[in-house]
């Protein structure tokens, strides 16, 4: 699948820029992804796997703790910024779901 491959390339590029402490390039890369893909794709298919790769690299001793902290803090700050500047959430009224006792019948709940 071409789309998955493209998102994998973005993930690898993001990981590489964060590992080399090139935060300006990482910022530019996030913008490139958002220009083509949804926020959901960016978070689930690029940021999450890149963070996982970096964490795994730290656990295996390939990445030092300072790099792991820098990458995590950078991406956490971007996620928080998008959360604050994004559209307001739609208030949803509470919903109560319940089932009454089954009178000798098997309940569908």
mmCIF file of C-alpha atoms in Angstrom:
data_model
loop_
_atom_site.group_PDB
_atom_site.id
_atom_site.type_symbol
_atom_site.label_atom_id
_atom_site.label_comp_id
_atom_site.label_asym_id
_atom_site.label_seq_id
_atom_site.Cartn_x
_atom_site.Cartn_y
_atom_site.Cartn_z
ATOM 1 C CA UNK A 1 0.000 0.000 0.000
ATOM 2 C CA UNK A 2 1.564 3.277 -1.115
ATOM 3 C CA UNK A 3 -0.065 5.415 1.604
ATOM 4 C CA UNK A 4 1.298 3.179 4.378
ATOM 5 C CA UNK A 5 4.725 3.250 2.784
ATOM 6 C CA UNK A 6 4.669 7.049 2.583
ATOM 7 C CA UNK A 7 3.639 7.316 6.229
ATOM 8 C CA UNK A 8 6.446 4.879 7.123
ATOM 9 C CA UNK A 9 8.911 7.154 5.336
ATOM 10 C CA UNK A 10 7.588 10.140 7.302
ATOM 11 C CA UNK A 11 7.921 8.123 10.528
ATOM 12 C CA UNK A 12 11.529 7.226 9.745
ATOM 13 C CA UNK A 13 12.356 10.805 8.810
ATOM 14 C CA UNK A 14 10.773 12.110 12.014
ATOM 15 C CA UNK A 15 12.678 9.594 14.099
ATOM 16 C CA UNK A 16 15.950 10.480 12.379
ATOM 17 C CA UNK A 17 15.492 14.236 12.797
ATOM 18 C CA UNK A 18 14.611 13.850 16.479
ATOM 19 C CA UNK A 19 17.524 11.489 17.104
ATOM 20 C CA UNK A 20 19.889 14.037 15.546
ATOM 21 C CA UNK A 21 18.267 16.876 17.575
ATOM 22 C CA UNK A 22 17.115 18.736 14.439
ATOM 23 C CA UNK A 23 13.922 20.160 15.904
ATOM 24 C CA UNK A 24 13.407 22.722 13.119
ATOM 25 C CA UNK A 25 13.431 19.916 10.562
ATOM 26 C CA UNK A 26 11.075 17.855 12.740
ATOM 27 C CA UNK A 27 8.684 20.812 12.914
ATOM 28 C CA UNK A 28 8.802 21.194 9.128
ATOM 29 C CA UNK A 29 8.206 17.481 8.660
ATOM 30 C CA UNK A 30 5.093 17.554 10.860
ATOM 31 C CA UNK A 31 3.756 20.373 8.689
ATOM 32 C CA UNK A 32 4.446 18.350 5.535
ATOM 33 C CA UNK A 33 2.492 15.410 6.889
ATOM 34 C CA UNK A 34 -0.441 17.623 7.918
ATOM 35 C CA UNK A 35 -0.529 19.158 4.442
ATOM 36 C CA UNK A 36 -1.318 15.745 2.960
ATOM 37 C CA UNK A 37 -2.774 13.567 5.724
ATOM 38 C CA UNK A 38 -5.219 13.962 8.576
ATOM 39 C CA UNK A 39 -4.254 14.721 12.160
ATOM 40 C CA UNK A 40 -5.317 11.164 12.986
ATOM 41 C CA UNK A 41 -2.841 9.754 10.440
ATOM 42 C CA UNK A 42 -0.099 12.002 11.761
ATOM 43 C CA UNK A 43 -0.617 10.915 15.352
ATOM 44 C CA UNK A 44 -1.362 7.220 14.861
ATOM 45 C CA UNK A 45 0.864 6.421 11.882
ATOM 46 C CA UNK A 46 3.815 8.796 12.309
ATOM 47 C CA UNK A 47 4.185 10.190 15.848
ATOM 48 C CA UNK A 48 3.177 7.113 17.835
ATOM 49 C CA UNK A 49 5.443 4.680 15.959
ATOM 50 C CA UNK A 50 8.325 7.195 15.937
ATOM 51 C CA UNK A 51 8.048 7.569 19.715
ATOM 52 C CA UNK A 52 7.914 3.800 20.051
ATOM 53 C CA UNK A 53 11.055 3.439 17.903
ATOM 54 C CA UNK A 54 12.885 6.044 19.977
ATOM 55 C CA UNK A 55 11.804 4.430 23.245
ATOM 56 C CA UNK A 56 12.903 1.045 21.964
ATOM 57 C CA UNK A 57 16.249 2.537 20.937
ATOM 58 C CA UNK A 58 16.697 3.907 24.450
ATOM 59 C CA UNK A 59 15.739 0.546 26.020
ATOM 60 C CA UNK A 60 18.313 -1.203 23.818
ATOM 61 C CA UNK A 61 21.010 1.377 24.592
ATOM 62 C CA UNK A 62 21.215 2.786 21.049
ATOM 63 C CA UNK A 63 19.779 6.179 22.054
ATOM 64 C CA UNK A 64 20.806 8.121 25.143
ATOM 65 C CA UNK A 65 18.284 9.307 27.681
ATOM 66 C CA UNK A 66 18.755 12.995 26.758
ATOM 67 C CA UNK A 67 17.726 12.290 23.165
ATOM 68 C CA UNK A 68 14.738 10.247 24.289
ATOM 69 C CA UNK A 69 13.636 13.046 26.640
ATOM 70 C CA UNK A 70 14.116 15.700 23.947
ATOM 71 C CA UNK A 71 12.034 13.767 21.408
ATOM 72 C CA UNK A 72 9.286 13.025 23.919
ATOM 73 C CA UNK A 73 9.114 16.609 25.190
ATOM 74 C CA UNK A 74 9.095 18.024 21.649
ATOM 75 C CA UNK A 75 6.259 15.781 20.472
ATOM 76 C CA UNK A 76 4.283 16.145 23.715
ATOM 77 C CA UNK A 77 4.456 19.928 23.349
ATOM 78 C CA UNK A 78 3.199 19.719 19.757
ATOM 79 C CA UNK A 79 0.314 17.442 20.755
ATOM 80 C CA UNK A 80 -0.659 19.805 23.582
ATOM 81 C CA UNK A 81 -0.461 22.798 21.246
ATOM 82 C CA UNK A 82 -2.770 21.107 18.721
ATOM 83 C CA UNK A 83 -5.161 20.142 21.495
ATOM 84 C CA UNK A 84 -5.393 23.720 22.781
ATOM 85 C CA UNK A 85 -5.582 25.415 19.375
ATOM 86 C CA UNK A 86 -7.887 22.876 17.752
ATOM 87 C CA UNK A 87 -11.630 23.186 17.391
ATOM 88 C CA UNK A 88 -13.635 23.094 20.603
ATOM 89 C CA UNK A 89 -15.067 19.787 21.633
ATOM 90 C CA UNK A 90 -18.772 19.252 21.191
ATOM 91 C CA UNK A 91 -20.527 18.867 24.516
ATOM 92 C CA UNK A 92 -22.243 15.529 24.775
ATOM 93 C CA UNK A 93 -25.053 14.986 27.196
ATOM 94 C CA UNK A 94 -24.610 11.985 29.501
ATOM 95 C CA UNK A 95 -26.109 8.755 28.318
ATOM 96 C CA UNK A 96 -27.384 6.085 30.674
ATOM 97 C CA UNK A 97 -27.587 2.535 29.413
ATOM 98 C CA UNK A 98 -29.357 -0.103 31.444
ATOM 99 C CA UNK A 99 -31.144 -3.401 31.078
ATOM 100 C CA UNK A 100 -34.114 -4.516 33.091
ATOM 101 C CA UNK A 101 -34.262 -7.980 34.559
ATOM 102 C CA UNK A 102 -35.145 -10.657 32.066
ATOM 103 C CA UNK A 103 -38.367 -12.401 33.024
ATOM 104 C CA UNK A 104 -37.157 -15.898 32.381
ATOM 105 C CA UNK A 105 -35.777 -14.863 29.003
ATOM 106 C CA UNK A 106 -32.201 -14.483 28.062
ATOM 107 C CA UNK A 107 -31.201 -10.816 28.271
ATOM 108 C CA UNK A 108 -29.749 -9.090 25.230
ATOM 109 C CA UNK A 109 -27.585 -6.859 27.455
#
